[in-house]
């Protein structure tokens, strides 16, 4: 038998076998990783809930088994209640949590059936929206960035609750991030370590009828934007809200770099403050400079509020009208001091209460 007619030795497909074994090992490893993430997420949720309970919060939820394998970790929490000792908090029929298995430090929460805001003595407000979404990114609290998004929210009182200041809005966005994460080239002055930046944007908010916002805006939709920096941000974590705020104030916490504006039609209010603090009585302290454009009648209308001195409001409006001159802009330097809000010699109202 010559070489050409000799039977050929059959080659074994070692390469394919090795590839198959590697694929099986990868699937087993990924399955182990996914189950670890799912268990860790559930453990962290339970640990966080228990920590809040120890601080006096009412926390309740029903957790369904994790899903989303292989690329996502999904946790569905039903009948969720988070209520602080002051009666403030949130309830949701369903809260869906999701993270990519390859990026477990980025979590997204969605309330697909809406939620209820618990506002203490003010009662409860139901929130329905096209989308209610929150996300948290970052491995540690010092690195975490939080964003909340409400698309076309509608606010309605539950039972005899006090109405919410706005009836609906086109969009509401809230962003909170460490000041150290500011983009390079930011014009905002450098913040001390542990400071947090917060940005609130509200688009086309419709004020509740016959409310202070309705009087100020003349019934027109409001666009608003507020940016602030909170120093000593770490002091705000844990405990009851009023205790956390008191501890934050005692450690020298302050609201700095305040930049805000609200626009309704031709009327515009701009606000600036270098530093605002909270006094031992829980009320705001410091100087806030307002610029009012488009007429001063809304300022006089504030006198209709039971908490504002109507005589002082009319006098403030008259003073602003005189100082506006031909420019059409009035400067209003407000001072929060000793629990009161003052415009020059005028005592307008109690200072805003933080806690």
mmCIF file of C-alpha atoms in Angstrom:
data_model
loop_
_atom_site.group_PDB
_atom_site.id
_atom_site.type_symbol
_atom_site.label_atom_id
_atom_site.label_comp_id
_atom_site.label_asym_id
_atom_site.label_seq_id
_atom_site.Cartn_x
_atom_site.Cartn_y
_atom_site.Cartn_z
ATOM 1 C CA UNK A 1 0.000 0.000 0.000
ATOM 2 C CA UNK A 2 1.577 3.203 -1.077
ATOM 3 C CA UNK A 3 1.405 6.538 0.702
ATOM 4 C CA UNK A 4 -1.412 7.833 -1.468
ATOM 5 C CA UNK A 5 -3.709 4.872 -0.756
ATOM 6 C CA UNK A 6 -2.921 4.674 3.023
ATOM 7 C CA UNK A 7 -5.881 5.756 5.275
ATOM 8 C CA UNK A 8 -5.452 9.262 6.620
ATOM 9 C CA UNK A 9 -5.244 9.716 10.385
ATOM 10 C CA UNK A 10 -8.378 11.451 11.664
ATOM 11 C CA UNK A 11 -7.583 14.747 13.368
ATOM 12 C CA UNK A 12 -9.453 15.576 16.544
ATOM 13 C CA UNK A 13 -10.915 19.137 16.683
ATOM 14 C CA UNK A 14 -9.025 20.172 19.823
ATOM 15 C CA UNK A 15 -9.481 23.843 18.971
ATOM 16 C CA UNK A 16 -13.261 23.546 18.828
ATOM 17 C CA UNK A 17 -13.328 21.498 22.021
ATOM 18 C CA UNK A 18 -11.216 24.089 23.845
ATOM 19 C CA UNK A 19 -13.423 26.908 22.564
ATOM 20 C CA UNK A 20 -16.532 25.049 23.719
ATOM 21 C CA UNK A 21 -15.061 24.498 27.187
ATOM 22 C CA UNK A 22 -14.080 28.147 27.442
ATOM 23 C CA UNK A 23 -17.617 29.191 26.473
ATOM 24 C CA UNK A 24 -19.091 26.950 29.163
ATOM 25 C CA UNK A 25 -16.658 28.371 31.738
ATOM 26 C CA UNK A 26 -17.571 31.938 30.714
ATOM 27 C CA UNK A 27 -21.308 31.212 31.049
ATOM 28 C CA UNK A 28 -20.789 29.623 34.472
ATOM 29 C CA UNK A 29 -18.634 32.555 35.646
ATOM 30 C CA UNK A 30 -21.108 35.147 34.337
ATOM 31 C CA UNK A 31 -24.023 33.314 35.961
ATOM 32 C CA UNK A 32 -22.151 33.278 39.242
ATOM 33 C CA UNK A 33 -21.412 37.027 38.870
ATOM 34 C CA UNK A 34 -25.044 37.832 38.022
ATOM 35 C CA UNK A 35 -26.369 35.915 41.023
ATOM 36 C CA UNK A 36 -23.813 37.627 43.257
ATOM 37 C CA UNK A 37 -24.924 41.066 42.004
ATOM 38 C CA UNK A 38 -28.596 40.200 42.459
ATOM 39 C CA UNK A 39 -27.985 38.997 46.010
ATOM 40 C CA UNK A 40 -25.802 41.993 46.820
ATOM 41 C CA UNK A 41 -28.440 44.406 45.506
ATOM 42 C CA UNK A 42 -31.136 42.792 47.634
ATOM 43 C CA UNK A 43 -28.845 42.773 50.691
ATOM 44 C CA UNK A 44 -28.008 46.467 50.274
ATOM 45 C CA UNK A 45 -31.681 47.356 49.879
ATOM 46 C CA UNK A 46 -32.563 45.443 53.040
ATOM 47 C CA UNK A 47 -29.614 46.943 54.965
ATOM 48 C CA UNK A 48 -30.531 50.474 53.884
ATOM 49 C CA UNK A 49 -34.152 49.910 54.896
ATOM 50 C CA UNK A 50 -33.115 48.627 58.321
ATOM 51 C CA UNK A 51 -30.805 51.620 58.850
ATOM 52 C CA UNK A 52 -33.696 53.966 58.104
ATOM 53 C CA UNK A 53 -35.969 52.060 60.492
ATOM 54 C CA UNK A 54 -33.377 52.452 63.242
ATOM 55 C CA UNK A 55 -33.513 56.219 62.591
ATOM 56 C CA UNK A 56 -37.276 56.283 63.082
ATOM 57 C CA UNK A 57 -38.421 55.935 59.464
ATOM 58 C CA UNK A 58 -41.371 53.825 58.411
ATOM 59 C CA UNK A 59 -40.035 51.597 55.614
ATOM 60 C CA UNK A 60 -42.023 48.832 53.954
ATOM 61 C CA UNK A 61 -41.886 47.001 50.626
ATOM 62 C CA UNK A 62 -42.468 43.615 49.036
ATOM 63 C CA UNK A 63 -39.541 42.432 46.928
ATOM 64 C CA UNK A 64 -40.037 40.105 43.975
ATOM 65 C CA UNK A 65 -37.238 37.727 42.885
ATOM 66 C CA UNK A 66 -34.501 39.347 40.804
ATOM 67 C CA UNK A 67 -34.760 39.080 37.022
ATOM 68 C CA UNK A 68 -33.058 40.395 33.907
ATOM 69 C CA UNK A 69 -30.455 37.658 33.405
ATOM 70 C CA UNK A 70 -28.006 37.747 31.682
ATOM 71 C CA UNK A 71 -27.299 41.423 31.003
ATOM 72 C CA UNK A 72 -29.391 43.261 33.604
ATOM 73 C CA UNK A 73 -30.208 42.993 37.289
ATOM 74 C CA UNK A 74 -33.843 43.959 37.865
ATOM 75 C CA UNK A 75 -35.443 44.326 41.287
ATOM 76 C CA UNK A 76 -39.173 44.997 41.527
ATOM 77 C CA UNK A 77 -40.362 46.447 44.836
ATOM 78 C CA UNK A 78 -44.126 46.510 45.380
ATOM 79 C CA UNK A 79 -46.195 48.571 47.842
ATOM 80 C CA UNK A 80 -43.223 50.769 48.754
ATOM 81 C CA UNK A 81 -43.472 53.193 51.708
ATOM 82 C CA UNK A 82 -40.679 55.535 52.830
ATOM 83 C CA UNK A 83 -41.932 57.918 55.534
ATOM 84 C CA UNK A 84 -39.755 60.030 57.823
ATOM 85 C CA UNK A 85 -40.658 60.729 61.478
ATOM 86 C CA UNK A 86 -41.942 64.159 60.376
ATOM 87 C CA UNK A 87 -44.504 62.516 58.085
ATOM 88 C CA UNK A 88 -42.665 63.406 54.870
ATOM 89 C CA UNK A 89 -41.878 60.700 52.370
ATOM 90 C CA UNK A 90 -43.122 58.778 49.383
ATOM 91 C CA UNK A 91 -45.372 55.829 48.550
ATOM 92 C CA UNK A 92 -45.353 53.896 45.287
ATOM 93 C CA UNK A 93 -47.353 50.869 44.105
ATOM 94 C CA UNK A 94 -44.320 49.681 42.136
ATOM 95 C CA UNK A 95 -40.688 50.769 42.135
ATOM 96 C CA UNK A 96 -38.572 49.071 39.457
ATOM 97 C CA UNK A 97 -34.791 49.102 39.978
ATOM 98 C CA UNK A 98 -32.362 48.165 37.225
ATOM 99 C CA UNK A 99 -28.590 48.027 36.677
ATOM 100 C CA UNK A 100 -26.439 46.671 33.878
ATOM 101 C CA UNK A 101 -24.561 43.589 35.023
ATOM 102 C CA UNK A 102 -21.372 45.027 33.513
ATOM 103 C CA UNK A 103 -21.800 48.370 35.357
ATOM 104 C CA UNK A 104 -23.250 47.661 38.830
ATOM 105 C CA UNK A 105 -22.478 51.195 40.092
ATOM 106 C CA UNK A 106 -25.191 52.725 37.858
ATOM 107 C CA UNK A 107 -28.739 52.113 39.104
ATOM 108 C CA UNK A 108 -31.972 53.398 37.615
ATOM 109 C CA UNK A 109 -35.313 53.524 39.450
ATOM 110 C CA UNK A 110 -38.667 53.955 37.695
ATOM 111 C CA UNK A 111 -42.147 54.423 39.176
ATOM 112 C CA UNK A 112 -44.311 53.197 36.269
ATOM 113 C CA UNK A 113 -47.606 53.621 38.154
ATOM 114 C CA UNK A 114 -46.823 57.008 39.666
ATOM 115 C CA UNK A 115 -46.295 57.775 43.329
ATOM 116 C CA UNK A 116 -47.672 59.700 46.298
ATOM 117 C CA UNK A 117 -45.746 62.458 48.059
ATOM 118 C CA UNK A 118 -46.348 62.549 51.817
ATOM 119 C CA UNK A 119 -46.015 66.170 52.982
ATOM 120 C CA UNK A 120 -46.543 65.914 56.722
ATOM 121 C CA UNK A 121 -49.275 68.228 57.968
ATOM 122 C CA UNK A 122 -49.951 69.326 54.370
ATOM 123 C CA UNK A 123 -51.337 65.894 53.493
ATOM 124 C CA UNK A 124 -50.581 63.749 50.467
ATOM 125 C CA UNK A 125 -50.128 64.637 46.802
ATOM 126 C CA UNK A 126 -50.554 62.120 44.002
ATOM 127 C CA UNK A 127 -48.025 62.374 41.153
ATOM 128 C CA UNK A 128 -48.814 60.884 37.744
ATOM 129 C CA UNK A 129 -46.409 61.414 34.863
ATOM 130 C CA UNK A 130 -45.425 60.158 31.468
ATOM 131 C CA UNK A 131 -42.162 59.150 33.135
ATOM 132 C CA UNK A 132 -40.804 59.246 36.703
ATOM 133 C CA UNK A 133 -37.180 58.196 36.698
ATOM 134 C CA UNK A 134 -34.196 58.506 39.038
ATOM 135 C CA UNK A 135 -30.617 57.337 38.608
ATOM 136 C CA UNK A 136 -27.587 57.038 40.868
ATOM 137 C CA UNK A 137 -24.036 56.648 39.569
ATOM 138 C CA UNK A 138 -20.943 56.146 41.705
ATOM 139 C CA UNK A 139 -19.311 53.510 43.848
ATOM 140 C CA UNK A 140 -19.298 55.560 47.090
ATOM 141 C CA UNK A 141 -21.508 58.327 48.561
ATOM 142 C CA UNK A 142 -18.645 60.798 48.018
ATOM 143 C CA UNK A 143 -18.620 60.016 44.275
ATOM 144 C CA UNK A 144 -22.328 59.475 43.710
ATOM 145 C CA UNK A 145 -24.258 61.539 41.182
ATOM 146 C CA UNK A 146 -28.042 61.549 41.455
ATOM 147 C CA UNK A 147 -30.551 62.646 38.827
ATOM 148 C CA UNK A 148 -34.357 62.761 39.046
ATOM 149 C CA UNK A 149 -36.542 63.284 35.971
ATOM 150 C CA UNK A 150 -40.295 63.859 35.746
ATOM 151 C CA UNK A 151 -41.802 64.140 32.275
ATOM 152 C CA UNK A 152 -45.225 65.822 32.121
ATOM 153 C CA UNK A 153 -46.017 65.371 35.826
ATOM 154 C CA UNK A 154 -49.475 66.157 37.184
ATOM 155 C CA UNK A 155 -50.039 66.863 40.877
ATOM 156 C CA UNK A 156 -53.382 66.294 42.598
ATOM 157 C CA UNK A 157 -54.276 66.355 46.316
ATOM 158 C CA UNK A 158 -55.346 63.160 48.039
ATOM 159 C CA UNK A 159 -58.542 63.700 50.002
ATOM 160 C CA UNK A 160 -58.546 66.989 51.933
ATOM 161 C CA UNK A 161 -54.790 67.576 51.543
ATOM 162 C CA UNK A 162 -53.440 71.061 50.821
ATOM 163 C CA UNK A 163 -52.962 71.580 47.065
ATOM 164 C CA UNK A 164 -49.456 71.322 45.630
ATOM 165 C CA UNK A 165 -48.022 74.705 44.475
ATOM 166 C CA UNK A 166 -48.202 73.651 40.805
ATOM 167 C CA UNK A 167 -50.893 71.632 39.037
ATOM 168 C CA UNK A 168 -48.667 70.246 36.289
ATOM 169 C CA UNK A 169 -45.429 70.866 34.390
ATOM 170 C CA UNK A 170 -43.848 69.935 31.114
ATOM 171 C CA UNK A 171 -40.668 68.686 32.773
ATOM 172 C CA UNK A 172 -38.838 68.754 36.124
ATOM 173 C CA UNK A 173 -35.164 67.796 36.482
ATOM 174 C CA UNK A 174 -33.026 67.628 39.616
ATOM 175 C CA UNK A 175 -29.301 66.856 39.543
ATOM 176 C CA UNK A 176 -27.020 66.451 42.560
ATOM 177 C CA UNK A 177 -23.318 65.695 42.247
ATOM 178 C CA UNK A 178 -20.066 66.264 44.159
ATOM 179 C CA UNK A 179 -18.629 69.706 43.494
ATOM 180 C CA UNK A 180 -15.351 67.964 42.668
ATOM 181 C CA UNK A 181 -17.058 66.548 39.550
ATOM 182 C CA UNK A 182 -17.617 69.965 37.959
ATOM 183 C CA UNK A 183 -16.539 70.183 34.318
ATOM 184 C CA UNK A 184 -13.155 71.771 33.768
ATOM 185 C CA UNK A 185 -13.390 75.444 32.943
ATOM 186 C CA UNK A 186 -16.493 75.978 35.108
ATOM 187 C CA UNK A 187 -16.975 79.630 36.060
ATOM 188 C CA UNK A 188 -18.303 78.709 39.517
ATOM 189 C CA UNK A 189 -15.714 79.386 42.272
ATOM 190 C CA UNK A 190 -13.898 76.364 43.650
ATOM 191 C CA UNK A 191 -15.839 74.643 46.448
ATOM 192 C CA UNK A 192 -14.375 73.120 49.630
ATOM 193 C CA UNK A 193 -13.984 69.376 49.960
ATOM 194 C CA UNK A 194 -17.246 67.566 50.661
ATOM 195 C CA UNK A 195 -19.413 70.171 48.887
ATOM 196 C CA UNK A 196 -22.273 69.203 46.589
ATOM 197 C CA UNK A 197 -23.731 70.999 43.581
ATOM 198 C CA UNK A 198 -27.493 70.885 43.001
ATOM 199 C CA UNK A 199 -29.384 72.020 39.909
ATOM 200 C CA UNK A 200 -33.195 72.224 39.654
ATOM 201 C CA UNK A 201 -34.887 72.961 36.336
ATOM 202 C CA UNK A 202 -38.651 73.346 35.884
ATOM 203 C CA UNK A 203 -40.226 73.857 32.468
ATOM 204 C CA UNK A 204 -43.723 75.206 31.819
ATOM 205 C CA UNK A 205 -45.107 74.728 35.321
ATOM 206 C CA UNK A 206 -48.771 75.706 35.685
ATOM 207 C CA UNK A 207 -49.422 77.305 39.100
ATOM 208 C CA UNK A 208 -52.323 76.117 41.199
ATOM 209 C CA UNK A 209 -55.260 78.533 40.914
ATOM 210 C CA UNK A 210 -55.328 81.306 43.537
ATOM 211 C CA UNK A 211 -51.928 80.331 44.962
ATOM 212 C CA UNK A 212 -48.934 82.619 45.669
ATOM 213 C CA UNK A 213 -47.278 81.335 42.487
ATOM 214 C CA UNK A 214 -50.469 82.123 40.571
ATOM 215 C CA UNK A 215 -50.423 85.697 41.917
ATOM 216 C CA UNK A 216 -46.743 86.146 41.111
ATOM 217 C CA UNK A 217 -46.999 84.775 37.572
ATOM 218 C CA UNK A 218 -50.352 86.268 36.663
ATOM 219 C CA UNK A 219 -51.601 82.760 35.944
ATOM 220 C CA UNK A 220 -48.964 82.162 33.244
ATOM 221 C CA UNK A 221 -46.744 79.057 33.026
ATOM 222 C CA UNK A 222 -43.378 79.366 34.751
ATOM 223 C CA UNK A 223 -39.911 78.333 33.612
ATOM 224 C CA UNK A 224 -37.432 78.206 36.491
ATOM 225 C CA UNK A 225 -33.809 77.256 37.067
ATOM 226 C CA UNK A 226 -31.909 77.157 40.375
ATOM 227 C CA UNK A 227 -28.269 76.209 40.963
ATOM 228 C CA UNK A 228 -26.688 76.055 44.436
ATOM 229 C CA UNK A 229 -23.697 74.539 46.218
ATOM 230 C CA UNK A 230 -24.121 72.845 49.606
ATOM 231 C CA UNK A 231 -21.029 72.734 51.790
ATOM 232 C CA UNK A 232 -20.476 69.953 54.360
ATOM 233 C CA UNK A 233 -22.675 67.644 52.306
ATOM 234 C CA UNK A 234 -21.644 64.529 54.263
ATOM 235 C CA UNK A 235 -23.330 65.916 57.404
ATOM 236 C CA UNK A 236 -26.740 65.601 55.735
ATOM 237 C CA UNK A 237 -26.728 61.809 55.584
ATOM 238 C CA UNK A 238 -28.532 59.532 58.024
ATOM 239 C CA UNK A 239 -30.929 60.181 60.887
ATOM 240 C CA UNK A 240 -34.184 62.071 60.865
ATOM 241 C CA UNK A 241 -34.371 64.931 58.344
ATOM 242 C CA UNK A 242 -34.554 67.639 61.011
ATOM 243 C CA UNK A 243 -31.654 66.063 62.919
ATOM 244 C CA UNK A 244 -29.540 65.793 59.771
ATOM 245 C CA UNK A 245 -30.251 69.429 58.863
ATOM 246 C CA UNK A 246 -29.498 70.631 62.400
ATOM 247 C CA UNK A 247 -26.212 68.678 62.420
ATOM 248 C CA UNK A 248 -25.357 70.072 58.992
ATOM 249 C CA UNK A 249 -25.962 73.640 60.171
ATOM 250 C CA UNK A 250 -23.972 73.045 63.385
ATOM 251 C CA UNK A 251 -20.990 71.885 61.316
ATOM 252 C CA UNK A 252 -21.030 75.129 59.361
ATOM 253 C CA UNK A 253 -23.054 73.856 56.413
ATOM 254 C CA UNK A 254 -24.202 76.596 54.061
ATOM 255 C CA UNK A 255 -25.934 77.139 50.725
ATOM 256 C CA UNK A 256 -23.505 79.044 48.516
ATOM 257 C CA UNK A 257 -23.236 80.271 44.920
ATOM 258 C CA UNK A 258 -27.004 80.658 44.643
ATOM 259 C CA UNK A 259 -28.076 81.468 41.077
ATOM 260 C CA UNK A 260 -31.759 81.321 40.229
ATOM 261 C CA UNK A 261 -34.376 82.676 37.887
ATOM 262 C CA UNK A 262 -38.085 82.305 37.216
ATOM 263 C CA UNK A 263 -39.754 83.502 34.009
ATOM 264 C CA UNK A 264 -43.503 83.889 33.378
ATOM 265 C CA UNK A 265 -44.382 85.657 30.151
ATOM 266 C CA UNK A 266 -42.712 89.070 30.201
ATOM 267 C CA UNK A 267 -42.036 88.907 33.943
ATOM 268 C CA UNK A 268 -38.736 87.645 35.256
ATOM 269 C CA UNK A 269 -37.196 87.247 38.708
ATOM 270 C CA UNK A 270 -33.477 86.643 39.139
ATOM 271 C CA UNK A 271 -31.883 85.689 42.461
ATOM 272 C CA UNK A 272 -28.275 85.702 43.674
ATOM 273 C CA UNK A 273 -26.670 84.985 47.031
ATOM 274 C CA UNK A 274 -23.084 84.312 48.047
ATOM 275 C CA UNK A 275 -23.924 82.441 51.237
ATOM 276 C CA UNK A 276 -27.083 81.443 53.100
ATOM 277 C CA UNK A 277 -27.075 79.583 56.412
ATOM 278 C CA UNK A 278 -29.625 78.118 58.827
ATOM 279 C CA UNK A 279 -30.056 79.526 62.320
ATOM 280 C CA UNK A 280 -30.747 77.612 65.545
ATOM 281 C CA UNK A 281 -34.477 78.166 64.955
ATOM 282 C CA UNK A 282 -34.247 76.302 61.635
ATOM 283 C CA UNK A 283 -34.895 79.447 59.582
ATOM 284 C CA UNK A 284 -32.828 80.840 56.732
ATOM 285 C CA UNK A 285 -30.193 83.500 57.413
ATOM 286 C CA UNK A 286 -28.271 85.740 55.012
ATOM 287 C CA UNK A 287 -28.733 88.145 52.128
ATOM 288 C CA UNK A 288 -30.525 87.343 48.862
ATOM 289 C CA UNK A 289 -30.503 89.835 46.007
ATOM 290 C CA UNK A 290 -33.539 89.784 43.694
ATOM 291 C CA UNK A 291 -33.947 91.549 40.368
ATOM 292 C CA UNK A 292 -37.554 91.927 39.173
ATOM 293 C CA UNK A 293 -38.238 92.689 35.506
ATOM 294 C CA UNK A 294 -41.586 93.296 33.838
ATOM 295 C CA UNK A 295 -43.503 95.181 36.512
ATOM 296 C CA UNK A 296 -43.882 95.143 40.279
ATOM 297 C CA UNK A 297 -47.571 94.252 40.593
ATOM 298 C CA UNK A 298 -46.793 90.599 41.469
ATOM 299 C CA UNK A 299 -44.891 91.835 44.521
ATOM 300 C CA UNK A 300 -47.962 93.692 45.784
ATOM 301 C CA UNK A 301 -50.095 90.601 45.134
ATOM 302 C CA UNK A 302 -47.986 88.657 47.638
ATOM 303 C CA UNK A 303 -49.751 90.627 50.346
ATOM 304 C CA UNK A 304 -52.722 88.317 49.797
ATOM 305 C CA UNK A 305 -50.780 85.514 51.480
ATOM 306 C CA UNK A 306 -51.695 85.177 55.183
ATOM 307 C CA UNK A 307 -48.015 84.858 56.135
ATOM 308 C CA UNK A 308 -46.978 88.157 54.495
ATOM 309 C CA UNK A 309 -47.624 91.649 55.852
ATOM 310 C CA UNK A 310 -49.890 93.224 53.163
ATOM 311 C CA UNK A 311 -48.882 96.794 54.068
ATOM 312 C CA UNK A 312 -45.203 95.923 53.790
ATOM 313 C CA UNK A 313 -45.827 94.120 50.479
ATOM 314 C CA UNK A 314 -47.545 97.179 48.973
ATOM 315 C CA UNK A 315 -44.774 99.455 50.269
ATOM 316 C CA UNK A 316 -42.125 97.136 48.827
ATOM 317 C CA UNK A 317 -43.905 97.167 45.451
ATOM 318 C CA UNK A 318 -44.110 100.951 45.470
ATOM 319 C CA UNK A 319 -40.413 101.250 46.384
ATOM 320 C CA UNK A 320 -39.463 98.800 43.646
ATOM 321 C CA UNK A 321 -41.555 100.714 41.094
ATOM 322 C CA UNK A 322 -39.704 103.936 41.943
ATOM 323 C CA UNK A 323 -36.245 102.338 41.830
ATOM 324 C CA UNK A 324 -36.935 100.568 38.530
ATOM 325 C CA UNK A 325 -36.914 103.893 36.696
ATOM 326 C CA UNK A 326 -36.682 103.704 32.938
ATOM 327 C CA UNK A 327 -34.832 100.385 32.920
ATOM 328 C CA UNK A 328 -37.889 98.386 33.911
ATOM 329 C CA UNK A 329 -35.859 96.360 36.421
ATOM 330 C CA UNK A 330 -36.220 96.679 40.178
ATOM 331 C CA UNK A 331 -33.545 95.659 42.672
ATOM 332 C CA UNK A 332 -34.800 93.970 45.847
ATOM 333 C CA UNK A 333 -32.151 93.234 48.496
ATOM 334 C CA UNK A 334 -33.751 90.796 50.942
ATOM 335 C CA UNK A 335 -32.252 89.965 54.330
ATOM 336 C CA UNK A 336 -33.153 86.897 56.381
ATOM 337 C CA UNK A 337 -32.347 87.789 59.973
ATOM 338 C CA UNK A 338 -33.614 86.804 63.421
ATOM 339 C CA UNK A 339 -36.324 84.640 61.891
ATOM 340 C CA UNK A 340 -37.725 87.421 59.681
ATOM 341 C CA UNK A 341 -37.567 88.445 56.012
ATOM 342 C CA UNK A 342 -36.773 92.144 55.582
ATOM 343 C CA UNK A 343 -36.562 94.471 52.604
ATOM 344 C CA UNK A 344 -34.636 97.445 53.952
ATOM 345 C CA UNK A 345 -36.706 98.703 56.913
ATOM 346 C CA UNK A 346 -39.779 96.709 55.830
ATOM 347 C CA UNK A 347 -40.642 93.538 57.752
ATOM 348 C CA UNK A 348 -42.255 91.364 55.083
ATOM 349 C CA UNK A 349 -42.754 87.924 56.595
ATOM 350 C CA UNK A 350 -41.178 85.099 58.597
ATOM 351 C CA UNK A 351 -37.905 83.850 57.126
ATOM 352 C CA UNK A 352 -38.236 80.571 55.180
ATOM 353 C CA UNK A 353 -38.106 77.603 57.551
ATOM 354 C CA UNK A 354 -35.691 74.835 56.570
ATOM 355 C CA UNK A 355 -36.432 72.430 59.442
#
